[in-house]
Coordinates of C-alpha atoms in Angstrom, one line a residue:
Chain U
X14 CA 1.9 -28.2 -18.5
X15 CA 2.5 -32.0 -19.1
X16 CA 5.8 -33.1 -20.4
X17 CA 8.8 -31.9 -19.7
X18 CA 9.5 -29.4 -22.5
X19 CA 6.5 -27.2 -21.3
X20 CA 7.5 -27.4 -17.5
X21 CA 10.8 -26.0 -19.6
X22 CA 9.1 -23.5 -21.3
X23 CA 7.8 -22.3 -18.1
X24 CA 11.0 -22.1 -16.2
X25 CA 12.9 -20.2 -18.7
X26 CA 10.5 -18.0 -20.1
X27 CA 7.3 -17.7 -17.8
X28 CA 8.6 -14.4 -16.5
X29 CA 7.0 -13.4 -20.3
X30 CA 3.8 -14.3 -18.7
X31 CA 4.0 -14.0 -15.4
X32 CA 4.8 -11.7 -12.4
X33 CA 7.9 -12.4 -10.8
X34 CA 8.6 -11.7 -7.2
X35 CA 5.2 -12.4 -6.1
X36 CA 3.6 -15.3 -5.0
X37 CA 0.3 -16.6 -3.6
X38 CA -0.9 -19.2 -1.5
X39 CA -4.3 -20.4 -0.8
X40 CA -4.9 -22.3 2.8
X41 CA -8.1 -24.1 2.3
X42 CA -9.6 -25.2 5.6
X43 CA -11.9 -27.8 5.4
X44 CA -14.7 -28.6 8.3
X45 CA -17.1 -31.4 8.7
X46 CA -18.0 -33.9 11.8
X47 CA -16.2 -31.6 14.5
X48 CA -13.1 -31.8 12.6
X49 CA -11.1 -29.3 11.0
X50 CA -8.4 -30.2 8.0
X51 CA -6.2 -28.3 6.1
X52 CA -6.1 -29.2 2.2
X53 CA -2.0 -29.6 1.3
X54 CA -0.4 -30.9 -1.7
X55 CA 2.4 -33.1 -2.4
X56 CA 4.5 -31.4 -4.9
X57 CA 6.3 -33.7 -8.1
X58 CA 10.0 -34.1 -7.3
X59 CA 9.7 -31.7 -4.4
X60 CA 9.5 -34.5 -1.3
X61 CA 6.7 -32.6 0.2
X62 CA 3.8 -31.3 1.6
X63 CA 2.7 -27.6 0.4
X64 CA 0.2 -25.0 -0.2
X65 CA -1.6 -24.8 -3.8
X66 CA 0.2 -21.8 -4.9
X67 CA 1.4 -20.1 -8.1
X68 CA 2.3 -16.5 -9.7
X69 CA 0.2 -13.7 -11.1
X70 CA -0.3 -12.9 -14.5
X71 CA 1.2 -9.5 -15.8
X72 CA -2.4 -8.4 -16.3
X73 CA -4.4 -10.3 -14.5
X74 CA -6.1 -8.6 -11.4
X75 CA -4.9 -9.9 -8.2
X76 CA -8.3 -12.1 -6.5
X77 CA -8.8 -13.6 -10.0
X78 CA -5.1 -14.6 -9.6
X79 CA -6.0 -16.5 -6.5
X80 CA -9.3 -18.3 -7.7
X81 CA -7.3 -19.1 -10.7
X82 CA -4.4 -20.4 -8.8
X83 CA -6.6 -22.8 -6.7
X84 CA -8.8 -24.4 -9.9
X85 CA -5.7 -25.2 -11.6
X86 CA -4.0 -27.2 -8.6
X87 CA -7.0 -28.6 -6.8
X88 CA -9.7 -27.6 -9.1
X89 CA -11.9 -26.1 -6.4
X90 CA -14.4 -22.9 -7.4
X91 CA -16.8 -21.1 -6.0
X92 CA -15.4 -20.2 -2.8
X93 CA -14.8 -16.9 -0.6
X94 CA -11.2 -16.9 -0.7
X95 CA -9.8 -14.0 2.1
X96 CA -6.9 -12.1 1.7
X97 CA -5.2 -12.3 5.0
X98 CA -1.3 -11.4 5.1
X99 CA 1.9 -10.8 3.0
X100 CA 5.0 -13.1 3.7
X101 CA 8.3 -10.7 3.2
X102 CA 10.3 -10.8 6.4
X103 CA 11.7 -14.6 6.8
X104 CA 15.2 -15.9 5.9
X105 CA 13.4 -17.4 3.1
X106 CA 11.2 -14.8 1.7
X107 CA 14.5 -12.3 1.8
X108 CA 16.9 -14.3 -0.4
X109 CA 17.1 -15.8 -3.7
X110 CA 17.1 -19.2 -4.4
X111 CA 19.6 -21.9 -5.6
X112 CA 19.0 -23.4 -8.9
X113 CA 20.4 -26.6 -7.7
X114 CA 17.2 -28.3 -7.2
X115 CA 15.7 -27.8 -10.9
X116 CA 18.9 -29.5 -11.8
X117 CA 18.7 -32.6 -9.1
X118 CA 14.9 -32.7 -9.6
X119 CA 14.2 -31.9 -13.2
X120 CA 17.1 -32.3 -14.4
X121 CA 16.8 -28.6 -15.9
X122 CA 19.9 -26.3 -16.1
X123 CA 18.3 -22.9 -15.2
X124 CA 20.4 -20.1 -15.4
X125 CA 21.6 -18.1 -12.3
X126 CA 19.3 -14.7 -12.9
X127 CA 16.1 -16.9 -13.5
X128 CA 13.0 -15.5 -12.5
X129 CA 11.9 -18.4 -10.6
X130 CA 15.1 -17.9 -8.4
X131 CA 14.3 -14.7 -7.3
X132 CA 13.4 -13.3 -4.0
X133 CA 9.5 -13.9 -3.7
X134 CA 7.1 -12.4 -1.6
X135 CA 4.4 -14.6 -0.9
X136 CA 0.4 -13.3 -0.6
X137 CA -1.9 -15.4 2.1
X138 CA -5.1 -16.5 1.3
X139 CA -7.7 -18.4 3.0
X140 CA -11.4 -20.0 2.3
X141 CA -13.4 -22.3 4.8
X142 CA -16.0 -25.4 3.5
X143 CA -17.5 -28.3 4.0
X144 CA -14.8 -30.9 2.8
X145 CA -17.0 -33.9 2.6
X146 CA -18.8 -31.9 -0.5
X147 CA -15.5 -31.0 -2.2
X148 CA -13.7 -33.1 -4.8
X149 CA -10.2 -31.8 -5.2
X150 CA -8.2 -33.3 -8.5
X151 CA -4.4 -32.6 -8.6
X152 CA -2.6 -31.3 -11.8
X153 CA 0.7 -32.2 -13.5
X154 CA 2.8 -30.7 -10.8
X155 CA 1.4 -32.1 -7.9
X156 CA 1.0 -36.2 -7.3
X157 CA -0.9 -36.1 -4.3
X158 CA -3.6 -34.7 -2.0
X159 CA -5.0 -35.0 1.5
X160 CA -6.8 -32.5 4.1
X161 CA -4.6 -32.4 7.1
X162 CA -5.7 -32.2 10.9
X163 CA -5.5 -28.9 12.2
X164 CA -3.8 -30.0 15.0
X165 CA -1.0 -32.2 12.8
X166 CA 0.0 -30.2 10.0
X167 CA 3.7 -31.7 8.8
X168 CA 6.6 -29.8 8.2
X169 CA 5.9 -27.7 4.9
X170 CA 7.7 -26.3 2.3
X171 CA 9.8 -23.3 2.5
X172 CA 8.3 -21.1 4.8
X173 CA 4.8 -22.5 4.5
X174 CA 4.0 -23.7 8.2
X175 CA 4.1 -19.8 9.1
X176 CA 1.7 -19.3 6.9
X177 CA -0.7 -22.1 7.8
X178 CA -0.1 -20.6 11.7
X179 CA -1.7 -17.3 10.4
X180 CA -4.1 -18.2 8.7
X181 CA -5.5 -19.8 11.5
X182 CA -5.1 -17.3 13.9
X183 CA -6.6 -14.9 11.5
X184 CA -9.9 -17.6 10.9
X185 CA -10.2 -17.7 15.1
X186 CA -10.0 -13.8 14.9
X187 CA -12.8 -13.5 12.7
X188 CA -15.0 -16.3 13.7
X189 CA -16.6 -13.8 16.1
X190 CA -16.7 -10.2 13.7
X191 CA -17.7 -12.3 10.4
X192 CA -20.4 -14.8 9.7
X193 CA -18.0 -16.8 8.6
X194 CA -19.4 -20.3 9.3
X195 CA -22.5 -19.9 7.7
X196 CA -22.1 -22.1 4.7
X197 CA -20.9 -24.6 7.1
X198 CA -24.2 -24.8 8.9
X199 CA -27.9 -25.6 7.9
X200 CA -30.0 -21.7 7.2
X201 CA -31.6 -22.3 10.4
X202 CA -29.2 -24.4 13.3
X203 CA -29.2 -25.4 16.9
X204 CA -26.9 -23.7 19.4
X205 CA -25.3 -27.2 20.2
X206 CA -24.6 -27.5 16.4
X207 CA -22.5 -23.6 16.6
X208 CA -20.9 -24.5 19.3
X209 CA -20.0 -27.9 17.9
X210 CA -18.6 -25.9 15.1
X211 CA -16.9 -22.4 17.3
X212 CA -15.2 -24.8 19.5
X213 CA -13.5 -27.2 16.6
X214 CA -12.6 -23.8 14.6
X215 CA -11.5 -22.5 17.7
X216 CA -9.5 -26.0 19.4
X217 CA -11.2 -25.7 22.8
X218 CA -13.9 -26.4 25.0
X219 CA -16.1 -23.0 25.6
X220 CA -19.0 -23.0 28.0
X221 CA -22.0 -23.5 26.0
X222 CA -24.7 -20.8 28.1
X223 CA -22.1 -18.1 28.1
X224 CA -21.1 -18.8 24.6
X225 CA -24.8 -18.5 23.3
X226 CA -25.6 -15.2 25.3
X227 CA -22.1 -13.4 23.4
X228 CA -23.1 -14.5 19.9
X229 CA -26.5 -12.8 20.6
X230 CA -25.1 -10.1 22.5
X231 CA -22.6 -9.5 19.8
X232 CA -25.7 -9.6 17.2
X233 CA -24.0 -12.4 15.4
X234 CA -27.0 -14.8 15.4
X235 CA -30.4 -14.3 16.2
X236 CA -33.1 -16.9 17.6
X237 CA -36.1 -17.6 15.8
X238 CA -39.2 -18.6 17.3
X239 CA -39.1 -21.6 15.5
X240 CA -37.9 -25.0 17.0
X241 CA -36.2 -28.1 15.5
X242 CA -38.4 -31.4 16.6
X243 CA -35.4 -33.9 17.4
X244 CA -37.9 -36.3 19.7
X245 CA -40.5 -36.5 22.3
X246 CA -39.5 -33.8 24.5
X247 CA -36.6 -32.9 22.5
X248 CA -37.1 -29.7 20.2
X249 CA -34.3 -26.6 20.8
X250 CA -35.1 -23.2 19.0
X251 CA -33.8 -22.4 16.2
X252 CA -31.3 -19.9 15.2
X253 CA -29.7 -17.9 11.8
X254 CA -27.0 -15.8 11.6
X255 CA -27.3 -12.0 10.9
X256 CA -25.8 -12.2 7.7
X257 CA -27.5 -9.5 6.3
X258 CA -26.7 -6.7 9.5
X259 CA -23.0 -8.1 9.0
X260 CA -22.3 -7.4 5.3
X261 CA -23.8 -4.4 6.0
X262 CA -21.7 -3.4 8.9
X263 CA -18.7 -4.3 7.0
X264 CA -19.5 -2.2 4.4
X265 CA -20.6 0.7 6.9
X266 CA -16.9 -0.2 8.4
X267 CA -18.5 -0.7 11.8
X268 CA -18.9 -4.2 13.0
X269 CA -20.7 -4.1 16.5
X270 CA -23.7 -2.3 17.0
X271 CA -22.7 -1.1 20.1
Chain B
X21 CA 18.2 11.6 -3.7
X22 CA 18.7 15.9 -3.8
X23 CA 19.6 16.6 -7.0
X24 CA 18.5 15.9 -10.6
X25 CA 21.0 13.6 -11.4
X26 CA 20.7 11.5 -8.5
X27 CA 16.6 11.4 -9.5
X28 CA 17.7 10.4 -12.8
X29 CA 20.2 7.8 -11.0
X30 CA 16.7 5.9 -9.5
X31 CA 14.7 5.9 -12.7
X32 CA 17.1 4.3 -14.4
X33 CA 19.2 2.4 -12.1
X34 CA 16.6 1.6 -9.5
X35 CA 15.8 -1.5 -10.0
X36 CA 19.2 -2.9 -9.2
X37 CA 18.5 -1.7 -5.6
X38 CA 15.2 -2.3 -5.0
X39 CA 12.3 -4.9 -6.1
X40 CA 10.2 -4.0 -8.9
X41 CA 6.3 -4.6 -8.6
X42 CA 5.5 -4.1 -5.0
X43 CA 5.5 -0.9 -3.5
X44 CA 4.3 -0.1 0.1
X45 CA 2.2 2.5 1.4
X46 CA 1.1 3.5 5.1
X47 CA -1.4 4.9 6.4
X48 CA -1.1 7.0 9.6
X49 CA -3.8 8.2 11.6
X50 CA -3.4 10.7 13.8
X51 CA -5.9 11.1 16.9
X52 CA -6.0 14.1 19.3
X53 CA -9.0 15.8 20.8
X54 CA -11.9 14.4 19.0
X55 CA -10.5 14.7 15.6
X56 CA -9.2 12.1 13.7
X57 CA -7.0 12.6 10.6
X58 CA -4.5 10.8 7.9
X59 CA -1.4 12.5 7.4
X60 CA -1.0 13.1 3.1
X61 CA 2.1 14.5 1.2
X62 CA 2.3 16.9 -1.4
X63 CA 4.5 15.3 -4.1
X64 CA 6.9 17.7 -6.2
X65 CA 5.8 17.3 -9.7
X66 CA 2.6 15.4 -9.0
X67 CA 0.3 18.1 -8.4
X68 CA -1.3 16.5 -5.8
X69 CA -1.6 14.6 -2.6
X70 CA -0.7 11.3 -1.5
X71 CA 0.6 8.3 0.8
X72 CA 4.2 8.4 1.8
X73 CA 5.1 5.4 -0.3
X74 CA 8.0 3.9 -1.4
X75 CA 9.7 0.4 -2.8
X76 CA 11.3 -2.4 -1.2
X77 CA 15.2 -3.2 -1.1
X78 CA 16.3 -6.3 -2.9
X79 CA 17.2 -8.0 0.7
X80 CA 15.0 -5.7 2.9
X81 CA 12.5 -7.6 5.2
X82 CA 9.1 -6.3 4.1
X83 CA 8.2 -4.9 7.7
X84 CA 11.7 -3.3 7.9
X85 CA 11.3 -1.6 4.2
X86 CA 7.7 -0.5 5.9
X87 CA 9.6 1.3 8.5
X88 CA 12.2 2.5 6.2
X89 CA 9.9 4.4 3.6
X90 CA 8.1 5.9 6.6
X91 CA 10.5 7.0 7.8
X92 CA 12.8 8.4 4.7
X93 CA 9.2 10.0 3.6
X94 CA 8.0 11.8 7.1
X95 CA 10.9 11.5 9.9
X96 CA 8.6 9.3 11.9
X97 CA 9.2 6.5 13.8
X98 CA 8.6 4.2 16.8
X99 CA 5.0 3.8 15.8
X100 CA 3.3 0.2 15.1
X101 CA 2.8 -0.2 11.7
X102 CA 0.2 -2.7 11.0
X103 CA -0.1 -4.1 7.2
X104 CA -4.0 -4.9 6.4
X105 CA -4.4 -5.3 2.8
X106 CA -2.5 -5.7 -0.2
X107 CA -4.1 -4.1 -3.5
X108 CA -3.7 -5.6 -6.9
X109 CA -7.3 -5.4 -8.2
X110 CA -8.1 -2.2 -9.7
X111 CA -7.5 -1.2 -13.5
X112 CA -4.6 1.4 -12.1
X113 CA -3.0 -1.7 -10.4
X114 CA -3.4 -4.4 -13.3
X115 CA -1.9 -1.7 -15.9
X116 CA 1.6 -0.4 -17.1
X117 CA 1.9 3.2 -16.6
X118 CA 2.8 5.6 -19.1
X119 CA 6.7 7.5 -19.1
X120 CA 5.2 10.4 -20.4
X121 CA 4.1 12.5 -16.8
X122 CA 8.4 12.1 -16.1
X123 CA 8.5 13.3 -19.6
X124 CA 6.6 16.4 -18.5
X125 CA 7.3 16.8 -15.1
X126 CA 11.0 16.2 -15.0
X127 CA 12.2 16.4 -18.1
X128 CA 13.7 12.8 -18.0
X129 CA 13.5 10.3 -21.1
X130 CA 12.0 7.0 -19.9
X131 CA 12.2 3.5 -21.8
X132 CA 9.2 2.0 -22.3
X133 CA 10.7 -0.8 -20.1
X134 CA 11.3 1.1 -17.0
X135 CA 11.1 -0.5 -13.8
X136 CA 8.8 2.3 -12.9
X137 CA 6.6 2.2 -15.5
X138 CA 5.5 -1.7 -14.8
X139 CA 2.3 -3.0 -12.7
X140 CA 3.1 -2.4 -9.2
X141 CA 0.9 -4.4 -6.2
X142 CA 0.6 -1.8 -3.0
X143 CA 0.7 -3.2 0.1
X144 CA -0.9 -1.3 2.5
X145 CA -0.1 -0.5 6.2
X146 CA -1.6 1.3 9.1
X147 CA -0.4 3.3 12.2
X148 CA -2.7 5.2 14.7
X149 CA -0.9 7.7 16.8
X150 CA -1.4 11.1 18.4
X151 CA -0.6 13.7 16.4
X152 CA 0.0 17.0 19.2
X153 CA 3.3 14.5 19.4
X154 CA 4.2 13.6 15.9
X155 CA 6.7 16.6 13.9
X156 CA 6.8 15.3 10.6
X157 CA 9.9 16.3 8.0
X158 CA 9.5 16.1 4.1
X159 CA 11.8 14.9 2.0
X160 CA 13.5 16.2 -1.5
X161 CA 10.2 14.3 -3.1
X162 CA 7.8 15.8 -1.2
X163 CA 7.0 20.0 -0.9
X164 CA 4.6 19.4 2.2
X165 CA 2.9 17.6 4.7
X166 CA -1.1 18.0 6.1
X167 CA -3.0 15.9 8.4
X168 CA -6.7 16.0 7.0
X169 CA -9.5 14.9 8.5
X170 CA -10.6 11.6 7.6
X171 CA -14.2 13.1 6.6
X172 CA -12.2 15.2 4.1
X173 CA -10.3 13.5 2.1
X174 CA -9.3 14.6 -1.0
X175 CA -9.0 13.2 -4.6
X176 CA -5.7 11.4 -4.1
X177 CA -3.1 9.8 -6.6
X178 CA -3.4 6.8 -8.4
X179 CA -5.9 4.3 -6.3
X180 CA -4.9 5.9 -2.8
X181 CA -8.4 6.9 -2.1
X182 CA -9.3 3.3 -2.0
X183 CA -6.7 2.2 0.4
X184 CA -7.5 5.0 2.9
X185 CA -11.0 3.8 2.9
X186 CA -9.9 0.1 2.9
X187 CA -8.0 1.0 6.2
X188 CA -10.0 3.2 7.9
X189 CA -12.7 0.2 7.8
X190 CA -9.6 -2.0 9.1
X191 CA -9.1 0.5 12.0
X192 CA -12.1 0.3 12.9
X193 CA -13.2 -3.3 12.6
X194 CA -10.0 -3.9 15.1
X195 CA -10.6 -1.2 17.7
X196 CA -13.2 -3.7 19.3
X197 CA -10.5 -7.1 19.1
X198 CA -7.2 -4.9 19.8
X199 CA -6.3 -2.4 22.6
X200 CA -5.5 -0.3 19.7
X201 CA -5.9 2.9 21.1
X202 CA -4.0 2.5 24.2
X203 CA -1.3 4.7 23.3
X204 CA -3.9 7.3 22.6
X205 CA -5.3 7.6 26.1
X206 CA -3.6 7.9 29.8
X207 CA -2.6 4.9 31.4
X208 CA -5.1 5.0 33.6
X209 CA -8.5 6.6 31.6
X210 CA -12.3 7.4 32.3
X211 CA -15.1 5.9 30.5
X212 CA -16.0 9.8 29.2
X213 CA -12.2 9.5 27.7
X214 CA -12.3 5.9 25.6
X215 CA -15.7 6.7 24.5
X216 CA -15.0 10.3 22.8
X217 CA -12.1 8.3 21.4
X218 CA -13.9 5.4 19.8
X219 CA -16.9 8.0 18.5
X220 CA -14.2 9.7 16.8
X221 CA -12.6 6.3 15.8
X222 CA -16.1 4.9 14.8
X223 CA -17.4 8.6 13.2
X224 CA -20.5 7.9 14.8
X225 CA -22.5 8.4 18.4
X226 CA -21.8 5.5 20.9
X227 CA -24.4 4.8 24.2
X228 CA -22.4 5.7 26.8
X229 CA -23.8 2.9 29.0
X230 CA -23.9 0.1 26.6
X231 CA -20.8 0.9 25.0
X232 CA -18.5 0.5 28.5
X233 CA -20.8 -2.6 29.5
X234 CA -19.8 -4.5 26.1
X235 CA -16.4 -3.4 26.5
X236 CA -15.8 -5.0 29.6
X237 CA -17.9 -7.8 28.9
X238 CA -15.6 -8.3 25.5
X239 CA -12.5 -8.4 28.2
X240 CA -11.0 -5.3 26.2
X241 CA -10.7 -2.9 29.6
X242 CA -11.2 -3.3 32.8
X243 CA -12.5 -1.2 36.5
X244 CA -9.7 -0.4 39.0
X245 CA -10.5 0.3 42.3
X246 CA -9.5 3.6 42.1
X247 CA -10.8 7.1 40.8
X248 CA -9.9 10.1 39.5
X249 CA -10.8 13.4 41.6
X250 CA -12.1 16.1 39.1
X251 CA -13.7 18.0 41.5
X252 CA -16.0 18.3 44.6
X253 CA -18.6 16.2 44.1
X254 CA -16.9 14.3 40.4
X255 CA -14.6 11.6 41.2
X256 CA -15.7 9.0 38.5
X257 CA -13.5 5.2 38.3
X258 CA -10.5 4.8 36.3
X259 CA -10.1 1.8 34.0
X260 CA -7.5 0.2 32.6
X261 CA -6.8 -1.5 29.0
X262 CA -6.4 -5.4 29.3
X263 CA -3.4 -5.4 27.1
X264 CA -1.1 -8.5 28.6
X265 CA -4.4 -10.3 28.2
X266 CA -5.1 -9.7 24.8
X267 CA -1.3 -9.7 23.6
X268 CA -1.8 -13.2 24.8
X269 CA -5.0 -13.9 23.3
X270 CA -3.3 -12.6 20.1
X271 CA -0.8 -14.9 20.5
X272 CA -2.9 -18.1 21.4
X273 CA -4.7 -17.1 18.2
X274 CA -8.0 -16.4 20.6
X275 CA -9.4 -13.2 21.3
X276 CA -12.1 -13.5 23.5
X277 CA -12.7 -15.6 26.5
X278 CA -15.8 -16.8 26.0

C-alpha cells in the first residue's frame, strides 16, 4: 500500500478482505543492558505514538494473523508472540468511530457505515528480545520508530496505554511460571546476570540470595557444576533454565512440581 | 426468543443487534467434595452438548456481554468470570459454516450470507465455583443442563473440546499465582482442606508436607494462631488465604515477594 489510491482501495473495500470488528496488536518488549523498551510506531497523518497493529484476514488463522501483522509494520519474524487479553470494555472499544479524521488526514471521504469505523475489539499480543539484535523497518503507513523506556511510554493512540499496562503485568506474571527469558540470556548464565535481568523485567530491586534459592526452589533453573572463569578468584557456577521440565509442565497443565 | 418466529427474527435480523464474528463462551467449573466438573448444555436441535455461548451486543462492553450470555444461558450470576484465551486458529474457526443443519433442524432458509454462517473468533472465559450452591435454569435454546467431570468430557460441538482443555490448563497454571479457590473453602481452612482441593484442581497426588511449605513460602496462605478442635486429641492450625496481598500484587503487576 503506497500511494494514495491503494490506501483508498483499502478503506472502502478492505472489508472484502479483511475481518472487521477485530483488531490486533502486538507489544514488542525489547531487553538489553538492564534496560527494558517498548517498540511503538509513529503512525502517517495520525500525530502519534502506537502499537504495530492491523486486521485479520477472512481466512487467515488467527497467530498467523499476528506474525503477519508484525513483519509487515516492523518487519520482525521469528519471534514467540503470546496471546495475552482481548480489549472490549473501554469508551473506545464500545463505539464507533467518526470518519472525520480520514477526511482531515487523508483527505478521504469515507462513508458513514465504513468498516473501518466500526466498533473494534482489539486482541493483545506480546513477544520479548534482545533489541540490540533486531532491525525493525517501517512501512508506508508508519514514518517512524523507536523502542520506548518501560518506565516512559507516551500517551498512545486510542486506548493503547491500557494495553501496554497489561501486557506488562501479564510479562511480570509469567516471568516466574515460564522460562521466558531464556533467549535473553547465554545457554548457560550467572545468577548476577538473572537477576540483572528479573529485576529490570520486574522494575525493582529483589534480594539476590533469596531470589536465587525461589528460582531453584520453584525448579525454574538448575545449577550446573560448571563455573564461568571471570578472574583470579572470580568464577560463579553456572546455571540453565529447565526449559525442557517447563514445556512439559505446560503441556501436562501443571507448572510446579510441587 | 420462545417461539419460532422470534428464532427466525435472530437468524435473520441478528446482526443488527449484535456483532458478527466474535462470539463468547465460558467455562464454569464447579468444585465440591473432591470432584471437579464443567457445567455443558444440551442444545435443542444440535444433538449434543456444549458451552453456554452466545454473541456480543453492538454497544455491550465485552465483560458485561460475558455476564449477560451466562447468565441468559444458565440463570447464574455473581461469579468471577475470568477470560484466558481467545480462539481463532483451528480449521472450524478459520471457515464459513454451512446453512444447511438450520435447513434440517429448524426448517429455516438461510442466505448464504448469513451473519451466522460467517467465521466467528470465540473468546473464552472461566469461572470456578461450588456447585452444592449453583441451581442452573435453561433457556428456550437449551433442553438440559449436566455438570460432568472434567475426566469425562464428552465429544463436544464445534472446537469446544479444545477450549475446555485450553482452560482447564489455565485454571490450573493460576491456582499457584491467584487465591483462586478461596471461595471454595471456609474462611478459615485446614491444610487437609486446600490440599484435597488443589489435588482435585491439579487431577493429580500432592505431598502433603511440601505442598503447604511452598505454599506459604510462595506468600499464597498463611498460619493463624488459632486451631480448629475436631476432636480430643485433633486440633490441627487454621490458615488463611493472603488475598489483600495478592489483590495488591495483582495490581502492582508483581506476584511474589521475592
Amino acid at each position: 500500500m503506497n500511494t494514495l489510491e491503494e490506501v483508498n482501495d483499502f478503506v472502502h473495500h478492505g472489508h472484502q478482505e479483511y475481518l472487521p470488528h477485530v483488531s490486533i496488536d502486538p507489544v514488542i518488549f525489547g531487553y538489553y543492558q538492564q534496560k527494558l523498551k517498548i517498540l511503538l510506531l509513529r503512525w502517517k497523518g495520525l500525530d502519534g505514538w502506537g502499537l504495530p497493529g492491523g486486521f485479520i484476514k477472512r481466512r487467515e488463522p488467527l497467530s498467523q494473523a499476528a506474525y503477519r501483522i508484525l513483519h509487515e509494520k516492523t518487519n520482525l519474524s521469528d519471534l514467540f508472540l503470546q496471546q495475552f487479553h482481548v480489549f472490549g470494555d473501554s469508551p473506545y472499544r464500545v463505539q464507533e468511530r467518526s470518519g472525520r479524521e480520514y477526511k482531515e488526514k487523508f483527505g478521504l471521504e469515507v462513508e458513514p457505515d465504513n468498516w473501518l469505523l466500526e466498533r473494534t475489539l482489539s486482541i493483545g499480543y506480546f513477544a520479548l528480545v534482545d533489541y540490540s539484535k533486531v532491525s525493525v523497518t517501517t512501512d508506508y503507513f508508519t514514518e517512524d520508530y523507536y523502542w520506548f523506556d518501560v518506565s516512559d511510554i507516551p500517551p498512545l493512540l486510542f486506548d493503547q496505554n491500557e494495553t501496554v499496562e497489561k501486557a506488562l503485568l501479564t510479562l511480570r506474571l509469567q516471568i516466574y511460571h515460564q522460562p521466558i527469558g531464556y533467549n535473553l540470556l547465554p545457554e548457560k548464565f550467572t545468577i548476577p546476570e538473572i537477576h540483572t535481568l528479573y529485576e529490570t523485567i520486574l522494575g525493582k530491586e529483589l534480594d539476590q540470595r533469596n531470589f536465587s534459592k525461589k528460582l531453584i526452589a520453584l525448579g525454574l533453573i538448575k545449577k550446573l557444576d560448571e563455573r564461568r572463569s571471570i578472574g583470579a578468584h572470580r568464577s560463579p557456577f553456572l546455571y540453565q533454565f529447565e526449559k525442557e521440565q517447563y514445556e512439559q509442565a505446560l503441556q501436562e497443565g501443571i507448572m510446579h512440581t510441587y
